[in-house]
CSV table of C-alpha atoms and ligand atoms in Angstrom, one decimal:
chain,number,residue,atom,x,y,z
A,1,UNK,CA,20.3,-1.4,-13.6
A,2,UNK,CA,19.5,-1.7,-17.3
A,3,UNK,CA,18.6,-4.2,-20.0
A,4,UNK,CA,21.6,-6.1,-21.4
A,5,UNK,CA,21.8,-8.3,-24.5
A,6,UNK,CA,24.5,-11.1,-24.8
A,7,UNK,CA,25.2,-13.1,-27.9
A,8,UNK,CA,26.5,-16.6,-27.4
A,9,UNK,CA,27.7,-19.2,-29.9
A,10,UNK,CA,26.8,-22.9,-30.7
A,11,UNK,CA,29.6,-25.4,-30.2
A,12,UNK,CA,30.8,-28.5,-32.1
A,13,UNK,CA,33.1,-31.2,-30.8
A,14,UNK,CA,36.1,-31.8,-33.1
A,15,UNK,CA,36.9,-34.9,-31.0
A,16,UNK,CA,34.7,-36.5,-28.4
A,17,UNK,CA,36.4,-39.3,-26.5
A,18,UNK,CA,34.1,-40.9,-23.9
A,19,UNK,CA,35.3,-43.1,-21.0
A,20,UNK,CA,33.3,-45.7,-18.9
A,21,UNK,CA,30.5,-44.1,-16.8
A,22,UNK,CA,31.1,-43.0,-13.2
A,23,UNK,CA,28.8,-44.0,-10.4
A,24,UNK,CA,26.8,-40.8,-10.9
A,25,UNK,CA,26.0,-41.8,-14.5
A,26,UNK,CA,28.2,-39.0,-16.1
A,27,UNK,CA,31.2,-40.0,-18.3
A,28,UNK,CA,34.8,-38.8,-18.2
A,29,UNK,CA,35.4,-36.9,-21.4
A,30,UNK,CA,38.4,-35.7,-23.4
A,31,UNK,CA,37.0,-33.4,-26.1
A,32,UNK,CA,38.0,-30.5,-28.3
A,33,UNK,CA,35.3,-27.9,-28.5
A,34,UNK,CA,35.0,-25.2,-31.2
A,35,UNK,CA,32.6,-22.3,-31.1
A,36,UNK,CA,30.9,-21.6,-34.4
A,37,UNK,CA,29.1,-18.5,-35.8
A,38,UNK,CA,25.6,-19.6,-35.1
A,39,UNK,CA,24.2,-17.6,-32.2
A,40,UNK,CA,21.4,-17.2,-29.7
A,41,UNK,CA,20.9,-13.7,-28.1
A,42,UNK,CA,19.7,-13.4,-24.6
A,43,UNK,CA,18.4,-10.1,-23.2
A,44,UNK,CA,18.1,-9.7,-19.4
A,45,UNK,CA,15.9,-6.8,-18.2
A,46,UNK,CA,16.3,-6.3,-14.4
A,47,UNK,CA,13.1,-6.3,-12.2
A,48,UNK,CA,13.1,-4.7,-8.8
A,49,UNK,CA,10.4,-7.1,-7.5
A,50,UNK,CA,12.7,-10.2,-7.6
A,51,UNK,CA,10.6,-12.1,-10.0
A,52,UNK,CA,11.9,-14.1,-13.0
A,53,UNK,CA,10.3,-14.7,-16.4
A,54,UNK,CA,11.6,-16.3,-19.7
A,55,UNK,CA,10.3,-15.9,-23.2
A,56,UNK,CA,11.7,-17.6,-26.3
A,57,UNK,CA,11.4,-16.1,-29.8
A,58,UNK,CA,12.2,-17.3,-33.3
A,59,UNK,CA,11.2,-20.3,-35.5
A,60,UNK,CA,12.5,-22.8,-33.0
A,61,UNK,CA,10.8,-21.2,-30.0
A,62,UNK,CA,8.1,-23.9,-29.6
A,63,UNK,CA,10.7,-26.6,-28.9
A,64,UNK,CA,12.2,-24.8,-25.9
A,65,UNK,CA,10.7,-25.2,-22.4
A,66,UNK,CA,9.8,-21.9,-20.7
A,67,UNK,CA,9.1,-23.5,-17.3
A,68,UNK,CA,11.6,-23.9,-14.4
A,69,UNK,CA,13.7,-26.4,-16.5
A,70,UNK,CA,14.7,-23.6,-18.9
A,71,UNK,CA,18.5,-23.5,-18.5
A,72,UNK,CA,18.8,-19.7,-19.0
A,73,UNK,CA,16.2,-19.2,-16.2
A,74,UNK,CA,18.1,-21.6,-13.9
A,75,UNK,CA,21.3,-19.7,-14.6
A,76,UNK,CA,19.7,-16.4,-13.7
A,77,UNK,CA,18.2,-17.8,-10.5
A,78,UNK,CA,21.5,-19.5,-9.5
A,79,UNK,CA,23.5,-16.3,-10.0
A,80,UNK,CA,21.0,-14.3,-8.0
A,81,UNK,CA,21.0,-16.7,-5.1
A,82,UNK,CA,24.8,-17.1,-4.9
A,83,UNK,CA,25.4,-13.3,-5.0
A,84,UNK,CA,22.5,-12.3,-2.7
A,85,UNK,CA,20.8,-10.4,-5.5
A,86,UNK,CA,17.3,-9.3,-4.5
A,87,UNK,CA,16.4,-8.1,-8.1
A,88,UNK,CA,14.9,-10.5,-10.6
A,89,UNK,CA,15.0,-10.4,-14.4
A,90,UNK,CA,12.8,-10.8,-17.5
A,91,UNK,CA,14.8,-13.0,-20.0
A,92,UNK,CA,14.2,-13.0,-23.7
A,93,UNK,CA,16.0,-15.7,-25.8
A,94,UNK,CA,16.2,-15.2,-29.6
A,95,UNK,CA,17.1,-18.7,-30.9
A,96,UNK,CA,18.8,-19.6,-34.1
A,97,UNK,CA,20.8,-22.6,-32.8
A,98,UNK,CA,19.1,-26.0,-33.4
A,99,UNK,CA,17.2,-27.2,-30.3
A,100,UNK,CA,18.4,-30.6,-28.9
A,101,UNK,CA,20.7,-30.8,-31.9
A,102,UNK,CA,24.0,-31.6,-30.1
A,103,UNK,CA,25.3,-28.0,-30.5
A,104,UNK,CA,24.9,-26.8,-26.9
A,105,UNK,CA,22.0,-24.5,-27.6
A,106,UNK,CA,20.6,-24.7,-24.1
A,107,UNK,CA,24.1,-24.5,-22.5
A,108,UNK,CA,25.0,-21.4,-24.5
A,109,UNK,CA,21.7,-19.7,-23.4
A,110,UNK,CA,22.7,-20.4,-19.8
A,111,UNK,CA,26.2,-18.9,-20.4
A,112,UNK,CA,24.5,-15.8,-22.1
A,113,UNK,CA,22.1,-15.5,-19.2
A,114,UNK,CA,24.9,-15.5,-16.6
A,115,UNK,CA,26.8,-12.8,-18.4
A,116,UNK,CA,23.7,-10.7,-19.2
A,117,UNK,CA,22.4,-10.8,-15.6
A,118,UNK,CA,25.8,-10.2,-14.0
A,119,UNK,CA,26.0,-7.0,-16.1
A,120,UNK,CA,22.4,-6.0,-15.7
A,121,UNK,CA,22.6,-6.3,-11.9
A,122,UNK,CA,26.0,-4.5,-11.9
A,123,UNK,CA,27.8,-7.4,-10.2
A,124,UNK,CA,31.2,-6.6,-11.8
A,125,UNK,CA,31.9,-10.2,-12.7
A,126,UNK,CA,33.7,-11.4,-15.9
A,127,UNK,CA,33.6,-14.7,-17.7
A,128,UNK,CA,36.4,-16.1,-15.5
A,129,UNK,CA,34.3,-15.4,-12.3
A,130,UNK,CA,31.3,-17.2,-13.8
A,131,UNK,CA,32.9,-20.5,-14.8
A,132,UNK,CA,32.2,-22.2,-11.4
A,133,UNK,CA,28.5,-21.5,-11.7
A,134,UNK,CA,28.6,-22.4,-15.4
A,135,UNK,CA,29.9,-25.8,-14.5
A,136,UNK,CA,27.1,-26.4,-12.1
A,137,UNK,CA,24.5,-25.7,-14.8
A,138,UNK,CA,25.9,-28.1,-17.4
A,139,UNK,CA,29.1,-29.7,-18.8
A,140,UNK,CA,29.3,-27.5,-21.9
A,141,UNK,CA,28.4,-24.2,-20.2
A,142,UNK,CA,31.9,-23.1,-19.2
A,143,UNK,CA,33.1,-23.6,-22.8
A,144,UNK,CA,30.3,-21.4,-24.1
A,145,UNK,CA,31.6,-18.6,-21.9
A,146,UNK,CA,35.1,-18.7,-23.4
A,147,UNK,CA,34.4,-19.9,-26.9
A,148,UNK,CA,37.2,-20.2,-29.6
A,149,UNK,CA,38.7,-23.7,-29.5
A,150,UNK,CA,39.4,-25.5,-26.2
A,151,UNK,CA,40.2,-28.9,-24.7
A,152,UNK,CA,37.5,-30.1,-22.4
A,153,UNK,CA,38.2,-32.7,-19.6
A,154,UNK,CA,36.4,-34.0,-16.5
A,155,UNK,CA,32.7,-34.0,-17.5
A,156,UNK,CA,33.7,-31.5,-20.2
A,157,UNK,CA,33.5,-28.6,-17.8
A,158,UNK,CA,37.2,-28.1,-17.4
A,159,UNK,CA,38.4,-26.1,-20.3
A,160,UNK,CA,41.8,-24.9,-21.6
A,161,UNK,CA,42.1,-22.9,-24.8
A,162,UNK,CA,43.8,-24.5,-27.8
A,163,UNK,CA,45.8,-22.6,-30.4
A,164,UNK,CA,44.5,-22.6,-33.9
A,165,UNK,CA,45.3,-20.9,-37.2
A,166,UNK,CA,42.7,-19.3,-39.5
A,167,UNK,CA,39.2,-20.4,-39.6
A,168,UNK,CA,37.3,-23.5,-40.8
A,169,UNK,CA,34.1,-23.7,-42.9
A,170,UNK,CA,31.3,-25.9,-41.5
A,171,UNK,CA,27.9,-26.9,-42.8
A,172,UNK,CA,25.2,-28.4,-40.5
A,173,UNK,CA,22.3,-30.6,-41.5
A,174,UNK,CA,19.6,-30.2,-38.9
A,175,UNK,CA,17.1,-33.0,-38.3
A,176,UNK,CA,13.3,-32.8,-37.8
A,177,UNK,CA,13.5,-34.1,-34.2
A,178,UNK,CA,16.1,-33.6,-31.5
A,179,UNK,CA,17.9,-36.4,-29.7
A,180,UNK,CA,18.1,-36.3,-25.8
A,181,UNK,CA,21.7,-36.3,-24.8
A,182,UNK,CA,21.3,-38.8,-21.8
A,183,UNK,CA,19.7,-41.3,-24.2
A,184,UNK,CA,22.7,-41.2,-26.5
A,185,UNK,CA,25.2,-41.7,-23.7
A,186,UNK,CA,23.1,-44.7,-22.4
A,187,UNK,CA,23.0,-46.2,-25.9
A,188,UNK,CA,26.9,-45.9,-26.1
A,189,UNK,CA,27.1,-47.8,-22.8
A,190,UNK,CA,24.7,-50.5,-24.1
A,191,UNK,CA,26.6,-50.9,-27.4
A,192,UNK,CA,29.9,-51.2,-25.6
A,193,UNK,CA,28.4,-53.8,-23.2
A,194,UNK,CA,26.8,-55.8,-26.0
A,195,UNK,CA,30.1,-55.8,-28.1
A,196,UNK,CA,32.2,-56.4,-24.9
A,197,UNK,CA,34.2,-53.3,-25.6
A,198,UNK,CA,36.1,-52.1,-22.6
A,199,UNK,CA,36.1,-48.3,-22.7
A,200,UNK,CA,39.5,-46.8,-22.1
A,201,UNK,CA,40.4,-43.6,-20.4
A,202,UNK,CA,39.4,-40.8,-22.8
A,203,UNK,CA,42.1,-39.0,-24.8
A,204,UNK,CA,42.3,-36.5,-27.7
A,205,UNK,CA,44.3,-37.5,-30.8
A,206,UNK,CA,47.6,-35.4,-31.0
A,207,UNK,CA,47.0,-35.3,-34.8
A,208,UNK,CA,43.9,-33.1,-34.2
A,209,UNK,CA,45.9,-30.5,-32.2
A,210,UNK,CA,48.6,-30.3,-34.9
A,211,UNK,CA,45.9,-30.0,-37.7
A,212,UNK,CA,44.3,-27.1,-35.8
A,213,UNK,CA,47.7,-25.4,-35.6
A,214,UNK,CA,48.3,-25.9,-39.3
A,215,UNK,CA,45.0,-24.4,-40.3
A,216,UNK,CA,44.8,-27.0,-43.1
A,217,UNK,CA,41.2,-28.3,-43.5
A,218,UNK,CA,42.4,-31.5,-45.2
A,219,UNK,CA,44.6,-32.3,-42.2
A,220,UNK,CA,41.7,-31.5,-39.8
A,221,UNK,CA,39.3,-33.7,-41.9
A,222,UNK,CA,41.2,-36.9,-41.1
A,223,UNK,CA,41.6,-36.0,-37.4
A,224,UNK,CA,37.9,-35.5,-36.5
A,225,UNK,CA,36.3,-38.2,-34.2
A,226,UNK,CA,33.2,-38.7,-32.1
A,227,UNK,CA,32.7,-41.7,-29.7
A,228,UNK,CA,28.9,-40.8,-29.6
A,229,UNK,CA,28.5,-41.2,-33.3
A,230,UNK,CA,27.8,-45.0,-33.4
A,231,UNK,CA,25.2,-44.5,-30.6
A,232,UNK,CA,23.5,-41.7,-32.4
A,233,UNK,CA,23.4,-43.8,-35.6
A,234,UNK,CA,22.0,-46.7,-33.7
A,235,UNK,CA,19.1,-44.5,-32.5
A,236,UNK,CA,18.7,-42.7,-35.9
A,237,UNK,CA,20.1,-45.0,-38.6
A,238,UNK,CA,18.9,-42.5,-41.3
A,239,UNK,CA,21.7,-40.1,-40.2
A,240,UNK,CA,24.1,-42.5,-42.0
A,241,UNK,CA,22.5,-41.4,-45.3
A,242,UNK,CA,23.0,-37.7,-44.5
A,243,UNK,CA,26.6,-38.2,-43.6
A,244,UNK,CA,27.2,-40.2,-46.9
A,245,UNK,CA,25.4,-37.6,-48.9
A,246,UNK,CA,27.6,-34.8,-47.6
A,247,UNK,CA,30.8,-36.8,-48.4
A,248,UNK,CA,29.5,-37.4,-51.9
A,249,UNK,CA,28.9,-33.7,-52.4
A,250,UNK,CA,32.1,-32.0,-51.5
A,251,UNK,CA,32.6,-32.4,-47.8
A,252,UNK,CA,36.1,-33.2,-46.6
A,253,UNK,CA,34.7,-34.9,-43.5
A,254,UNK,CA,31.3,-35.8,-42.1
A,255,UNK,CA,30.5,-36.4,-38.4
A,256,UNK,CA,27.6,-36.4,-36.0
A,257,UNK,CA,27.7,-33.2,-33.9
A,258,UNK,CA,28.1,-34.1,-30.2
A,259,UNK,CA,25.2,-36.3,-29.2
A,260,UNK,CA,23.4,-35.5,-32.5
A,261,UNK,CA,21.2,-35.6,-34.4
A,262,UNK,CA,22.7,-32.6,-36.2
A,263,UNK,CA,25.3,-33.7,-38.8
A,264,UNK,CA,28.4,-31.7,-39.3
A,265,UNK,CA,30.4,-31.3,-42.5
A,266,UNK,CA,33.8,-29.7,-43.0
A,267,UNK,CA,34.1,-27.8,-46.3
A,268,UNK,CA,37.4,-27.1,-48.1
A,269,UNK,CA,36.5,-23.4,-48.4
A,270,UNK,CA,33.6,-20.9,-48.1
A,271,UNK,CA,32.4,-21.4,-51.7
A,272,UNK,CA,32.4,-25.2,-51.4
A,273,UNK,CA,30.5,-24.7,-48.1
A,274,UNK,CA,27.8,-22.8,-49.9
A,275,UNK,CA,27.6,-25.4,-52.7
A,276,UNK,CA,27.4,-28.2,-50.2
A,277,UNK,CA,24.7,-26.4,-48.2
A,278,UNK,CA,22.6,-26.0,-51.4
A,279,UNK,CA,23.0,-29.7,-52.2
A,280,UNK,CA,22.0,-30.8,-48.7
A,281,UNK,CA,19.0,-28.4,-48.7
A,282,UNK,CA,17.6,-30.0,-51.8
A,283,UNK,CA,18.4,-33.6,-50.6
A,284,UNK,CA,15.2,-34.1,-48.6
A,285,UNK,CA,17.4,-35.7,-45.9
A,286,UNK,CA,17.2,-32.9,-43.3
A,287,UNK,CA,14.9,-30.1,-42.1
A,288,UNK,CA,17.3,-27.2,-42.3
A,289,UNK,CA,20.8,-26.5,-43.4
A,290,UNK,CA,23.1,-23.9,-41.8
A,291,UNK,CA,26.6,-22.8,-42.6
A,292,UNK,CA,29.0,-21.2,-40.2
A,293,UNK,CA,32.7,-20.6,-39.7
A,294,UNK,CA,34.7,-21.3,-36.5
A,295,UNK,CA,36.3,-20.6,-34.2
A,296,UNK,CA,34.5,-17.5,-32.8
A,297,UNK,CA,34.5,-16.0,-29.3
A,298,UNK,CA,32.2,-17.1,-26.4
A,299,UNK,CA,29.3,-15.2,-24.8
A,300,UNK,CA,29.8,-11.4,-25.3
A,301,UNK,CA,27.8,-8.3,-24.5
A,302,UNK,CA,26.2,-6.6,-27.5
A,303,UNK,CA,24.8,-3.7,-25.5
B,1,C5P,O1,26.1,-31.7,-18.3
B,1,C5P,P1,24.8,-31.7,-19.1
B,1,C5P,O2,23.6,-31.4,-18.3
B,1,C5P,O3,24.9,-31.0,-20.4
B,1,C5P,O4,24.6,-33.3,-19.6
B,1,C5P,C1,23.5,-33.7,-20.1
B,1,C5P,C2,23.4,-35.2,-20.0
B,1,C5P,O5,24.5,-35.8,-20.8
B,1,C5P,C3,23.7,-35.8,-18.6
B,1,C5P,O6,22.5,-35.8,-17.8
B,1,C5P,C4,24.3,-37.1,-18.9
B,1,C5P,O7,23.3,-38.1,-19.1
B,1,C5P,C5,25.1,-36.9,-20.2
B,1,C5P,N1,26.5,-36.6,-19.9
B,1,C5P,C6,27.3,-37.7,-19.5
B,1,C5P,N2,28.7,-37.4,-19.3
B,1,C5P,C7,29.2,-36.2,-19.6
B,1,C5P,C8,28.3,-35.1,-20.0
B,1,C5P,C9,27.0,-35.4,-20.2
B,1,C5P,O8,26.9,-38.8,-19.4
B,1,C5P,N3,30.5,-36.0,-19.4
């Protein structure tokens, strides 16, 4: 048994179509995920005494809980209990993914912890063996294991890889304060009720899949969509200014990322992405700006 470090990516939703809520409060989704090159690293060091600890490092560390609600810790405990592991683990999370930003930061830490602990404890399990546990931990966790670009259905936990060509250049405007995902889904239900909009069964636009196959960012720009965007904007109207600012400064498309509040911009190429990032950084509209390409692989062992 030895220490293992796993690097796991942030995700964005290129389409996020949300149906009417089920009785358990979750919503049926049809989504297209893409993993992007912003990463958290999780190191698992096995402990013979069966205890578990978690520590979070980096600028964003203060915003992440280190109690039993920590998703990486829950992942490690779940894996141990289902595989009769008597060892424990010390987990260290090095965060660079925005916290509560709609980019699956917590989910990807859980995916990384599953892979790291499975390896550290010598369980001989691959990503495919971990998807069931991943789905129990959160709707986005199975996708974080496989990465690249994938269709998500059910709660988002059923994933099938999608073919894409080349890579796309993304810029992210990160807000000062996160938005809790359940609140954004509830706001969507409220908005639909108020406007008497009957939510249909969720579906992904076929134009999105052909744009991904073509590798053409202009085609992708017109095919992006997010049903949660209006709800996120209702809760944080100022995000509308951020989206408009990006469109006025070279973005082909602007979208709220997942449940927000991170705003997502598609740049025509890498240089335009740098220019847009510089403009956004000086706009005073967001706390931090990040730039990353996608797609990239899911959780992988660094050593
Ligand atoms: O699955 P996960 O724990 O990431 O979901 C976080 C929250 O987002 C859920 O508690 C629920 O409020 C909302 N959600 C939803 N429908 C989904 C996925 C998430 O309502 N398909």
